[in-house]
Coordinates of C-alpha atoms and ligand atoms in Angstrom, one line a residue:
X11 CA -6.0 91.7 9.8
X12 CA -5.6 94.4 7.2
X13 CA -4.3 91.8 4.7
X14 CA -7.2 89.6 5.5
X15 CA -9.6 92.5 4.6
X16 CA -7.7 93.1 1.4
X17 CA -8.0 89.5 0.4
X18 CA -11.7 89.3 1.2
X19 CA -12.5 92.5 -0.7
X20 CA -10.4 92.4 -3.7
X21 CA -8.7 89.1 -4.5
X22 CA -10.7 86.4 -3.0
X23 CA -8.9 83.7 -5.0
X24 CA -5.3 84.7 -4.3
X25 CA -3.1 83.6 -1.5
X26 CA -1.4 86.0 0.9
X27 CA 2.1 85.1 -0.4
X28 CA 1.1 86.1 -3.9
X29 CA -0.2 89.4 -2.6
X30 CA 3.1 90.2 -0.9
X31 CA 5.0 89.4 -4.1
X32 CA 2.9 91.8 -6.2
X33 CA 2.3 94.9 -4.2
X34 CA 1.9 97.0 -7.3
X35 CA -1.4 95.3 -8.1
X36 CA -2.7 97.1 -5.0
X37 CA -1.2 100.4 -5.8
X38 CA -3.3 100.5 -8.9
X39 CA -6.5 100.3 -7.0
X40 CA -5.1 102.6 -4.2
X41 CA -4.1 105.1 -6.8
X42 CA -7.6 105.1 -8.3
X43 CA -9.1 105.6 -4.9
X44 CA -6.7 108.4 -4.1
X45 CA -7.4 110.2 -7.3
X46 CA -11.1 110.0 -6.5
X47 CA -10.4 111.4 -3.1
X48 CA -8.4 114.2 -4.6
X49 CA -11.3 115.1 -6.8
X50 CA -13.5 115.7 -3.7
X51 CA -11.0 118.2 -2.3
X52 CA -10.9 121.9 -3.1
X53 CA -7.7 123.8 -3.3
X54 CA -5.7 120.6 -3.7
X55 CA -2.6 122.3 -5.0
X56 CA -0.5 120.5 -2.4
X57 CA -1.4 117.2 -4.0
X58 CA 0.0 118.0 -7.5
X59 CA 2.2 114.9 -7.2
X60 CA -1.0 112.7 -7.2
X61 CA -1.2 112.1 -10.9
X62 CA -2.7 109.2 -12.9
X63 CA -0.2 106.7 -14.3
X64 CA 2.4 106.9 -11.5
X65 CA 2.7 104.5 -8.6
X66 CA 1.8 106.1 -5.2
X67 CA 4.1 104.1 -3.1
X68 CA 7.1 103.8 -5.4
X69 CA 10.6 104.8 -4.3
X70 CA 12.1 105.2 -0.8
X71 CA 10.2 108.4 -0.1
X72 CA 6.9 107.4 -1.7
X73 CA 6.3 109.5 -4.7
X74 CA 2.8 110.8 -3.8
X75 CA 2.9 113.5 -1.1
X76 CA 1.2 112.8 2.2
X77 CA 1.2 109.0 1.9
X78 CA 2.4 106.4 4.3
X79 CA 3.1 103.1 2.6
X80 CA 4.1 99.7 3.8
X81 CA 5.1 96.9 1.4
X82 CA 3.8 99.0 -1.5
X83 CA 0.4 99.4 0.1
X84 CA -1.0 102.7 1.3
X85 CA -1.5 102.4 5.0
X86 CA -1.8 106.1 6.0
X87 CA -2.8 109.5 4.7
X88 CA -1.2 112.5 6.4
X89 CA -2.6 115.6 4.7
X90 CA -1.9 118.1 7.4
X91 CA -1.6 121.8 6.8
X92 CA -2.4 121.7 3.1
X93 CA -5.1 124.3 3.1
X94 CA -7.6 121.7 1.8
X95 CA -11.3 122.1 1.9
X96 CA -14.4 120.4 0.4
X97 CA -16.3 117.3 1.3
X98 CA -14.0 114.4 1.9
X99 CA -15.0 111.4 -0.2
X100 CA -15.3 108.7 2.3
X101 CA -16.3 106.2 -0.4
X102 CA -12.9 106.7 -1.9
X103 CA -11.2 106.2 1.4
X104 CA -13.1 103.0 1.9
X105 CA -11.5 101.7 -1.3
X106 CA -8.0 101.9 0.3
X107 CA -8.2 98.6 2.1
X108 CA -4.9 98.9 4.0
X109 CA -5.7 102.4 5.4
X110 CA -4.9 102.5 9.1
X111 CA -4.2 106.2 9.8
X112 CA -6.0 109.2 8.5
X113 CA -5.0 112.7 9.3
X114 CA -6.2 116.0 7.9
X115 CA -5.1 118.4 10.7
X116 CA -4.9 122.1 10.2
X117 CA -6.9 122.4 6.9
X118 CA -10.2 124.2 6.2
X119 CA -12.8 121.5 6.3
X120 CA -16.2 122.5 7.4
X121 CA -19.6 120.9 8.1
X122 CA -20.5 117.9 10.2
X123 CA -18.1 115.0 10.7
X124 CA -18.0 112.8 7.5
X125 CA -18.8 109.1 7.7
X126 CA -15.3 108.0 8.7
X127 CA -16.9 105.4 10.9
X128 CA -17.2 103.2 7.8
X129 CA -13.5 102.8 8.0
X130 CA -13.6 100.1 10.7
X131 CA -9.9 99.3 10.6
X132 CA -8.6 102.9 11.3
X133 CA -6.2 103.2 14.2
X134 CA -5.7 106.9 14.1
X135 CA -8.2 109.6 13.2
X136 CA -6.9 113.2 13.3
X137 CA -9.2 116.0 12.3
X138 CA -7.8 118.8 14.6
X139 CA -7.6 122.4 13.5
X140 CA -10.4 122.5 11.0
X141 CA -13.9 124.0 11.1
X142 CA -15.9 120.8 11.5
X143 CA -19.1 121.5 13.4
X144 CA -22.3 120.0 14.7
X145 CA -23.0 117.1 16.9
X146 CA -21.3 113.7 16.5
X147 CA -23.9 110.9 16.9
X148 CA -23.6 109.1 20.2
X149 CA -23.0 105.7 18.5
X150 CA -20.6 107.1 15.9
X151 CA -17.6 105.1 17.1
X152 CA -19.3 101.8 17.8
X153 CA -17.8 100.1 14.8
X154 CA -14.3 101.6 15.1
X155 CA -13.0 99.3 17.8
X156 CA -9.4 99.5 16.4
X157 CA -9.1 103.2 17.1
X158 CA -6.1 104.1 19.3
X159 CA -5.8 107.9 18.7
X160 CA -8.6 110.3 18.1
X161 CA -7.8 114.0 17.7
X162 CA -10.7 116.4 17.1
X163 CA -9.3 119.5 18.8
X164 CA -9.7 123.0 17.6
X165 CA -12.9 122.5 15.7
X166 CA -16.5 123.6 16.3
X167 CA -18.0 120.4 17.4
X168 CA -21.1 120.8 19.6
X169 CA -23.3 118.4 21.6
X170 CA -22.2 115.7 24.0
X171 CA -19.0 113.8 23.8
X172 CA -20.2 110.6 22.0
X173 CA -20.8 107.8 24.4
X174 CA -19.3 105.3 22.0
X175 CA -15.9 107.1 22.2
X176 CA -15.8 106.2 25.9
X177 CA -15.9 102.5 25.2
X178 CA -13.1 102.1 22.6
X179 CA -11.1 99.5 24.4
X180 CA -7.9 100.3 22.4
X181 CA -8.0 104.0 22.9
X182 CA -4.7 105.5 24.0
X183 CA -5.0 109.2 23.2
X184 CA -8.0 111.5 23.0
X185 CA -7.8 115.2 22.1
X186 CA -11.0 117.2 22.1
X187 CA -9.8 120.6 23.4
X188 CA -11.1 123.8 21.9
X189 CA -14.5 122.7 20.7
X190 CA -18.0 123.4 22.0
X191 CA -18.7 120.0 23.5
X192 CA -21.3 120.3 26.3
X193 CA -23.0 118.2 28.9
X194 CA -21.4 115.6 31.2
X195 CA -18.3 113.7 30.3
X196 CA -19.3 110.0 29.8
X197 CA -17.8 107.4 31.9
X198 CA -14.8 105.9 30.2
X199 CA -13.8 102.3 30.2
X200 CA -10.6 102.6 28.3
X201 CA -7.8 100.9 30.3
X202 CA -5.0 102.1 28.0
X203 CA -6.0 105.7 27.8
X204 CA -2.9 107.7 28.7
X205 CA -3.3 111.1 27.0
X206 CA -6.5 113.0 27.4
X207 CA -7.4 116.6 26.7
X208 CA -11.0 117.9 26.9
X209 CA -10.0 121.4 27.9
X210 CA -11.8 124.6 26.7
X211 CA -15.2 123.1 25.9
X212 CA -18.5 123.6 27.7
X213 CA -18.5 120.5 29.7
X214 CA -20.1 120.3 33.1
X215 CA -20.8 118.0 36.0
X216 CA -18.5 115.6 37.8
X217 CA -15.4 114.3 36.1
X218 CA -15.9 110.5 36.0
X219 CA -13.8 108.5 38.4
X220 CA -12.2 106.6 35.6
X221 CA -10.6 109.9 34.4
X222 CA -9.5 111.1 37.8
X223 CA -5.9 110.1 37.2
X224 CA -5.6 113.0 34.6
X225 CA -4.3 116.3 35.8
X226 CA -6.3 119.6 35.9
X227 CA -4.7 120.8 32.7
X228 CA -6.7 118.1 30.8
X229 CA -9.9 119.7 31.9
X230 CA -9.2 123.5 32.2
X231 CA -11.5 125.9 30.5
X232 CA -14.8 124.1 31.3
X233 CA -16.2 126.3 34.1
X234 CA -19.0 123.8 34.8
X235 CA -16.8 120.8 35.7
X236 CA -16.1 119.6 39.2
X237 CA -14.3 116.7 40.9
X238 CA -11.3 114.8 39.6
X239 CA -8.1 116.7 40.3
X240 CA -9.2 120.2 39.3
X241 CA -9.8 121.4 42.8
X242 CA -13.5 122.2 42.4
X243 CA -15.7 120.3 44.8
X244 CA -18.9 118.8 43.5
X245 CA -22.0 119.4 45.5
X246 CA -24.2 116.4 45.6
X247 CA -27.2 116.9 43.5
X248 CA -29.9 114.4 44.6
X249 CA -31.1 113.6 41.1
X250 CA -32.2 115.3 38.0
X251 CA -35.9 115.6 38.7
X252 CA -35.5 117.0 42.1
X253 CA -32.9 119.4 40.8
X254 CA -35.4 120.6 38.2
X255 CA -38.0 121.0 40.9
X256 CA -35.6 123.0 43.1
X257 CA -34.7 125.1 40.1
X258 CA -38.3 125.7 39.4
X259 CA -39.0 126.7 43.0
X260 CA -36.1 129.1 43.0
X261 CA -37.3 130.7 39.8
X262 CA -40.8 131.0 41.2
X263 CA -39.4 132.5 44.4
X264 CA -37.4 135.0 42.4
X265 CA -40.5 136.0 40.5
X266 CA -42.6 136.4 43.6
X267 CA -39.9 138.4 45.3
X268 CA -39.6 140.7 42.2
X269 CA -43.3 141.3 42.2
X270 CA -43.2 142.2 45.8
X271 CA -40.3 144.6 45.3
X272 CA -42.0 146.2 42.4
X273 CA -45.2 146.5 44.3
X274 CA -43.6 148.2 47.2
X275 CA -41.3 150.3 45.1
X276 CA -44.2 151.7 43.1
X277 CA -46.4 152.3 46.2
X278 CA -43.5 154.1 47.8
X279 CA -42.9 156.2 44.7
X280 CA -46.6 157.0 44.5
X281 CA -46.6 158.4 48.0
X282 CA -43.4 160.4 47.8
X283 CA -44.1 161.5 44.2
X284 CA -40.4 162.0 43.6
X285 CA -38.3 160.9 40.8
X286 CA -35.2 158.9 41.8
X287 CA -34.2 158.0 38.2
X288 CA -31.7 160.4 36.9
X289 CA -33.1 161.5 33.5
X290 CA -30.1 161.6 31.2
X291 CA -30.0 164.9 29.3
X292 CA -31.1 164.7 25.7
X293 CA -32.7 161.3 26.2
X294 CA -35.7 160.2 24.3
X295 CA -38.7 160.6 26.7
X296 CA -40.5 157.4 25.6
X297 CA -37.5 155.2 26.2
X298 CA -37.1 156.5 29.6
X299 CA -40.7 155.7 30.2
X300 CA -39.8 152.0 30.0
X301 CA -37.2 152.4 32.5
X302 CA -39.6 154.2 34.7
X303 CA -42.8 152.3 34.9
X304 CA -44.5 155.0 37.1
X305 CA -47.1 155.6 34.5
X306 CA -50.8 155.5 35.5
X307 CA -51.2 152.0 34.0
X308 CA -48.5 150.4 36.0
X309 CA -49.4 152.1 39.3
X310 CA -53.0 150.9 38.8
X311 CA -51.9 147.3 38.0
X312 CA -49.9 147.0 41.1
X313 CA -52.4 148.8 43.4
X314 CA -53.7 146.4 46.1
X315 CA -57.3 147.3 45.2
X316 CA -56.9 145.9 41.8
X317 CA -56.2 142.3 41.0
X318 CA -52.5 142.0 41.3
X319 CA -52.2 138.4 40.4
X320 CA -53.6 138.9 36.9
X321 CA -50.7 137.9 34.8
X322 CA -51.4 140.4 32.0
X323 CA -51.2 143.3 34.4
X324 CA -48.3 142.0 36.4
X325 CA -46.2 141.6 33.3
X326 CA -46.3 145.4 32.7
X327 CA -43.3 145.8 34.8
X328 CA -41.5 142.6 34.1
X329 CA -37.9 142.2 32.9
X330 CA -37.3 138.7 31.5
X331 CA -33.9 137.4 32.2
X332 CA -32.4 135.4 29.3
X333 CA -29.3 134.3 31.1
X334 CA -27.6 135.1 34.3
X335 CA -24.0 135.8 33.0
X336 CA -24.1 139.1 34.8
X337 CA -26.4 138.0 37.6
X338 CA -30.1 138.3 38.0
X339 CA -31.7 141.8 38.1
X340 CA -35.1 143.3 37.6
X341 CA -36.6 146.4 36.2
X342 CA -36.4 148.1 39.6
X343 CA -32.6 147.6 39.6
X344 CA -32.4 149.2 36.2
X345 CA -34.6 152.1 37.4
X346 CA -32.4 152.7 40.4
X347 CA -29.1 152.5 38.5
X348 CA -27.4 155.5 37.3
X349 CA -27.9 156.0 33.6
X350 CA -26.5 157.9 30.6
X351 CA -27.5 158.1 27.0
X352 CA -25.1 156.4 24.7
X353 CA -26.7 157.3 21.4
X354 CA -29.6 157.3 19.1
X355 CA -29.6 154.8 16.2
X356 CA -32.2 154.2 13.5
X357 CA -33.9 151.7 15.8
X358 CA -34.0 153.7 19.0
X359 CA -31.9 155.0 21.8
X360 CA -29.3 153.1 23.9
X361 CA -28.6 153.8 27.5
X362 CA -25.7 152.9 29.7
X363 CA -26.9 151.8 33.2
X364 CA -24.7 151.1 36.2
X365 CA -26.7 148.9 38.6
X366 CA -26.3 149.4 42.4
X367 CA -24.2 146.2 42.6
X368 CA -21.7 147.7 40.1
X369 CA -22.8 145.6 37.1
X370 CA -22.7 147.7 33.9
X371 CA -25.3 147.1 31.2
X372 CA -26.6 148.7 28.0
X373 CA -30.4 149.0 27.6
X374 CA -31.6 149.5 24.1
X375 CA -35.1 150.7 23.5
X376 CA -36.7 149.7 20.2
X377 CA -40.1 150.6 18.9
X378 CA -42.0 149.3 15.8
X379 CA -41.4 145.7 16.9
X380 CA -44.9 144.2 16.7
X381 CA -44.6 141.8 13.8
X382 CA -45.0 138.9 16.2
X383 CA -47.5 138.3 19.0
X384 CA -46.3 138.1 22.5
X385 CA -45.8 134.4 22.6
X386 CA -43.9 134.1 19.4
X387 CA -41.9 137.2 20.4
X388 CA -40.9 135.5 23.7
X389 CA -40.0 132.3 21.9
X390 CA -37.8 134.0 19.3
X391 CA -36.0 136.2 21.9
X392 CA -35.3 133.2 24.0
X393 CA -33.5 131.7 21.1
X394 CA -31.3 134.8 21.0
X395 CA -30.6 134.4 24.7
X396 CA -29.3 130.9 24.2
X397 CA -26.6 131.8 21.7
X398 CA -23.0 131.1 22.8
X399 CA -20.1 132.1 20.7
X400 CA -17.0 134.1 21.5
X401 CA -17.9 136.6 18.8
X402 CA -21.5 137.0 19.6
X403 CA -22.9 139.2 22.4
X404 CA -25.9 137.4 23.8
X405 CA -28.6 139.6 25.3
X406 CA -29.0 139.4 29.0
X407 CA -32.6 140.3 29.4
X408 CA -35.6 142.0 27.7
X409 CA -38.7 143.9 28.6
X410 CA -41.9 143.7 26.6
X411 CA -44.4 146.4 26.2
X412 CA -46.6 146.7 23.1
X413 CA -45.3 150.1 22.2
X414 CA -41.7 149.5 23.0
X415 CA -39.2 146.7 23.7
X416 CA -36.1 146.9 25.8
X417 CA -33.0 144.7 25.2
X418 CA -30.4 144.6 27.9
X419 CA -26.8 143.7 26.9
X420 CA -23.5 143.5 28.8
X421 CA -21.6 146.8 28.6
X422 CA -18.2 146.7 27.0
X423 CA -16.1 149.7 27.9
X424 CA -14.1 149.8 24.6
X425 CA -17.3 150.5 22.8
X426 CA -18.0 149.8 19.1
X427 CA -15.7 149.3 16.2
X428 CA -17.1 152.4 14.6
X429 CA -15.8 154.5 17.4
X430 CA -12.5 152.7 17.5
X431 CA -11.8 153.0 13.8
X432 CA -13.2 156.4 13.0
X433 CA -13.4 158.2 16.3
X434 CA -10.2 157.5 18.2
X435 CA -8.5 155.4 15.5
X436 CA -5.8 158.0 14.8
X437 CA -4.8 158.0 18.4
X438 CA -4.1 154.3 18.4
X439 CA -1.6 154.3 15.5
X440 CA -0.1 150.9 15.0
X441 CA -2.2 149.4 17.7
X442 CA -4.8 149.2 15.0
X443 CA -2.4 147.6 12.5
X444 CA -3.1 145.1 9.8
X445 CA -2.6 142.2 12.1
X446 CA -5.3 143.5 14.5
X447 CA -7.6 144.4 11.7
X448 CA -7.4 141.1 10.0
X449 CA -8.1 139.3 13.3
X450 CA -11.1 141.5 14.0
X451 CA -12.5 140.8 10.5
X452 CA -11.9 137.1 11.1
X453 CA -13.8 137.2 14.4
X454 CA -16.7 139.1 12.8
X455 CA -16.9 136.5 10.0
X456 CA -16.8 133.7 12.6
X457 CA -19.6 135.3 14.6
X458 CA -21.7 135.7 11.4
X459 CA -21.0 132.1 10.4
X460 CA -22.3 131.0 13.7
X461 CA -25.5 133.1 13.4
X462 CA -26.0 131.6 10.0
X463 CA -25.8 128.1 11.4
X464 CA -28.0 128.9 14.3
X465 CA -30.7 130.7 12.4
X466 CA -30.5 128.7 9.2
X467 CA -34.2 129.0 8.6
X468 CA -34.4 132.8 8.8
X469 CA -34.3 135.1 5.9
X470 CA -31.4 137.2 7.1
X471 CA -29.9 135.9 10.4
X472 CA -28.0 139.0 11.4
X473 CA -29.7 141.7 9.3
X474 CA -28.0 144.7 11.0
X475 CA -24.3 144.1 10.6
X476 CA -22.3 147.4 10.6
X477 CA -19.4 148.8 12.5
X478 CA -21.5 150.4 15.2
X479 CA -23.0 147.0 16.0
X480 CA -19.6 145.3 16.5
X481 CA -18.3 145.8 20.0
X482 CA -14.8 145.2 21.1
X483 CA -14.1 143.0 24.0
X484 CA -10.8 142.3 25.7
X485 CA -7.8 141.7 23.3
X486 CA -9.9 143.5 20.7
X487 CA -12.1 140.4 20.3
X488 CA -15.1 141.6 18.2
X489 CA -18.6 140.8 19.4
X490 CA -21.6 141.1 17.2
X491 CA -24.7 142.8 18.7
X492 CA -28.1 144.0 17.6
X493 CA -28.6 140.9 15.4
X494 CA -31.6 138.8 14.8
X495 CA -34.2 141.6 15.0
X496 CA -35.6 141.0 11.5
X497 CA -38.5 138.7 12.5
X498 CA -39.7 141.2 15.1
X499 CA -39.9 144.4 13.1
X500 CA -43.0 145.8 11.6
X501 CA -42.8 145.6 7.8
X502 CA -42.7 149.4 7.4
X503 CA -39.7 149.6 9.7
X504 CA -37.5 146.9 8.2
X505 CA -35.5 149.5 6.2
X506 CA -34.1 150.7 9.5
X507 CA -31.9 147.6 9.4
X508 CA -28.6 148.0 7.7
X509 CA -29.2 145.0 5.6
X510 CA -31.8 147.1 3.7
X511 CA -29.0 149.2 2.3
X512 CA -27.9 146.3 0.2
X513 CA -28.7 146.6 -3.6
X514 CA -31.2 143.7 -3.6
X515 CA -33.1 145.3 -0.7
X516 CA -33.2 148.7 -2.4
X517 CA -34.2 147.3 -5.8
X518 CA -36.5 144.4 -4.8
X519 CA -37.0 144.5 -1.1
X520 CA -35.5 141.1 -0.7
X521 CA -32.8 140.1 1.8
X522 CA -31.0 136.8 2.3
X523 CA -27.9 135.2 3.9
X524 CA -25.9 136.9 1.2
X525 CA -27.2 140.3 2.3
X526 CA -25.3 139.7 5.6
X527 CA -22.2 138.9 3.5
X528 CA -22.7 142.2 1.7
X529 CA -22.7 144.0 5.1
X530 CA -19.6 142.0 6.1
X531 CA -18.0 143.2 2.9
X532 CA -18.6 146.8 3.7
X533 CA -17.0 146.3 7.0
X534 CA -13.9 144.7 5.4
X535 CA -13.6 147.6 2.9
X536 CA -13.9 150.1 5.7
X537 CA -11.4 148.3 7.8
X538 CA -8.8 148.4 5.1
X539 CA -9.4 151.9 3.7
X540 CA -10.7 153.6 6.9
X541 CA -13.2 155.4 4.7
X542 CA -16.6 156.3 6.0
X543 CA -19.1 154.7 3.6
X544 CA -22.1 156.5 2.3
X545 CA -24.1 153.4 2.9
X546 CA -24.1 154.4 6.6
X547 CA -25.6 157.8 6.0
X548 CA -29.3 157.8 6.0
X549 CA -30.1 160.3 3.3
X550 CA -27.5 158.9 1.0
X551 CA -25.5 162.2 0.9
X552 CA -22.0 162.3 2.4
X553 CA -19.5 159.6 2.8
X554 CA -17.9 157.6 0.0
X555 CA -19.7 155.0 -2.0
X556 CA -17.0 152.6 -1.0
X557 CA -18.3 149.7 -3.0
X558 CA -18.3 151.5 -6.2
X559 CA -15.0 153.2 -5.4
X560 CA -13.2 149.9 -4.7
X561 CA -14.8 148.1 -7.7
X562 CA -13.6 150.8 -10.1
X563 CA -10.1 150.9 -8.5
X564 CA -9.7 147.2 -9.1
X565 CA -10.8 147.6 -12.7
X566 CA -8.2 150.3 -13.2
X567 CA -5.5 148.4 -11.2
X568 CA -5.2 151.2 -8.7
X569 CA -6.4 149.3 -5.7
X570 CA -3.2 149.9 -3.6
X571 CA -4.0 153.6 -3.7
X572 CA -7.1 152.9 -1.5
X573 CA -5.2 151.3 1.4
X574 CA -5.2 153.2 4.6
X575 CA -1.8 154.9 4.7
X576 CA -1.8 154.7 8.5
X577 CA -1.5 151.0 8.5
X578 CA 0.8 151.1 5.5
X579 CA 3.3 152.6 7.9
X580 CA 3.1 149.8 10.4
X581 CA 4.6 146.3 10.2
X582 CA 2.8 145.2 7.2
X583 CA 2.3 143.4 3.9
X584 CA 0.7 145.5 1.3
X585 CA 0.0 142.3 -0.7
X586 CA -2.1 141.0 2.2
X587 CA -3.9 144.3 2.5
X588 CA -4.7 144.1 -1.1
X589 CA -5.9 140.5 -0.8
X590 CA -8.3 141.5 2.0
X591 CA -9.6 144.4 0.0
X592 CA -10.4 141.9 -2.7
X593 CA -12.3 139.7 -0.3
X594 CA -14.3 142.8 0.6
X595 CA -15.0 143.5 -3.0
X596 CA -16.1 139.9 -3.6
X597 CA -18.5 140.1 -0.7
X598 CA -20.1 143.3 -2.0
X599 CA -20.9 142.3 -5.5
X600 CA -24.2 143.8 -6.6
X601 CA -25.7 140.4 -7.6
X602 CA -26.1 138.3 -4.4
X603 CA -25.3 135.1 -6.3
X604 CA -21.9 136.4 -7.2
X605 CA -20.9 137.2 -3.7
X606 CA -18.8 134.8 -1.6
X607 CA -20.6 132.7 0.9
X608 CA -19.5 133.1 4.4
X609 CA -17.5 129.9 4.6
X610 CA -15.5 130.9 1.5
X611 CA -14.9 134.4 2.9
X612 CA -13.5 132.8 6.1
X613 CA -11.3 130.5 4.1
X614 CA -9.8 133.4 2.1
X615 CA -9.3 135.4 5.3
X616 CA -7.6 132.4 6.8
X617 CA -5.2 132.3 3.8
X618 CA -4.3 135.9 4.5
X619 CA -3.7 135.1 8.1
X620 CA -1.4 132.2 7.1
X621 CA 0.5 134.4 4.8
X622 CA 1.0 137.1 7.5
X623 CA 2.2 134.3 9.8
X624 CA 4.8 133.4 7.2
X625 CA 6.0 137.0 7.2
X626 CA 6.0 136.8 11.0
X627 CA 3.5 139.6 11.1
X628 CA 1.0 137.7 13.1
Ligands
LIG9 C1 -0.9 124.9 9.6 O1 -0.5 124.8 8.3 C2 0.2 125.9 7.8 C3 0.4 125.7 6.3 O2 -0.8 125.6 5.6 C4 1.5 126.1 8.5 O3 2.1 127.2 8.1 C5 1.1 126.3 10.0 O4 2.3 126.4 10.8 C6 0.3 125.1 10.5 N1 -0.2 125.4 11.9 C7 0.0 124.5 12.8 C8 -0.5 125.0 14.2 O5 0.4 123.4 12.7
LIG10 C1 -4.7 120.5 27.1 O1 -4.8 121.6 26.2 C2 -4.6 122.9 26.8 C3 -5.0 123.9 25.7 O2 -4.4 123.6 24.5 C4 -3.2 123.0 27.3 O3 -3.1 124.3 27.9 C5 -3.0 121.9 28.3 O4 -1.7 122.0 28.8 C6 -3.3 120.6 27.7 N1 -3.1 119.6 28.8 C7 -2.7 118.3 28.5 C8 -2.6 117.4 29.6 O5 -2.4 118.0 27.4

């Protein structure tokens, strides 16, 4: 079949016998195609053996690295673990007529899946362990009927598992684990499929019966799945429309119930005239007001004599749930919980609240957020509520009043990275070693990259990235919070965002994606020097101008003197520390165009992680 294709495409007048006798004729065109492919790859040092004028498939071990040859013809590319990136030139691949297998596992490729579906003869497609992202069109695999093995695991693919994949009649192995595939698993009609892994995605619904022979370990890490052999029963859902109606009715019921509770709670309070909410000492009075809607206005609005059903008035006391990760609660629950002030930032105060059911949350009160009307505000906040990424803390709920907004987040007991690094850092010693710090930096960069993809049309997707807005979850997993506020803030309050400490914001009042990168850079410099940067101090006095300091140290070749001596004493590679410092310096260049972009920053951090792995430090 492959030979037939070769003949049709390249040598329509020659016979098969002739082709087999003169394989080198093909290497010539293969080598051109391969060199074209190499041109499209960044960081192609591993492909140094690919040079013009030599024959790719010569010799017993084939002279060009990463090739599989048969009869002098290139039949496979196996470019795993070569640290490659760039945009793979599929046109070049299409010019290698004998190509049956293509593998680029464990590299640094990004963006959506390239058009490999033009390579109709491929039997193996392996893209695992890269950073490919986005949805794969449902019909992507329609013309790839020869495919036997498809490996897309450990990427960032989203959307549904493409339907066409489920109808590849030759499919033997399918590995999709560790992506962000969502929705239902399509029904497979692949009689030969004997290795399947879709674990650790966001799949939901019933496992189709055609896949019920696979064990639970093929499906783990998808909390929404049921059926098959995973031991989770499916509850029959009548059909989609009635599910929606039921969901709608439940929501309506919850809203009515909340209104009733609020109504009675307020009446009760009015009668008793007592304050059940523990006012935290030193708290800002206005913020507490939000938590305590016992003001004249709200009492009136809920008074039976006035028109309770008026939506404008009812909304005074409303807490809008964005997701139910921590259960559903209302403003009355927040009011009744026990509270403590966590701190006062440039945007407002934060409170820790423990609800009666034990759930712990943080409520942040923010003023000066009237740049958008109510409807646009709601729409934008709902977008924040939909975010899902291991390094992004999604808000749980919000409350809207003209004068003040309240954002409710999950409470993380370890607190912020600021506290961890500067507050108690000394206490942790080697627990906060280079390995941990690099991983934290990597997670922050991943979260930022995700926000940049999700909010690609915004001026500055995060806008407020600093150590105190990075929280630490279990295993020191960093979670970004307090992001995405830029569109909401009144123009005269924008400079409360940390992004406005970047040079371009100070000089020209402009911010961009690269402003977020600047903020990331400050964090990196801070993580590796443990200095407290002056950029954090509001009046500009105190702290070290860390950017200037690092830049001049590099120019004098004294950068190793800046490294935090505490981590120097732990299991370590000073070379890697220095490399990370350089990444920080490249992110904080004064001119935004000279800064790294976030993808490049991630790639460089990954290289450091690889190097640490080689030293067995990670
Ligand atoms: C990925 O490739 C690197 C070399 O670039 C190698 O050291 C590492 O072991 C590979 N990882 C896996 C999981 O194969
Ligand atoms: C699927 O992948 C997960 C995560 O890598 C692993 O734990 C599990 O054993 C795999 N199962 C199968 C059947 O390959």
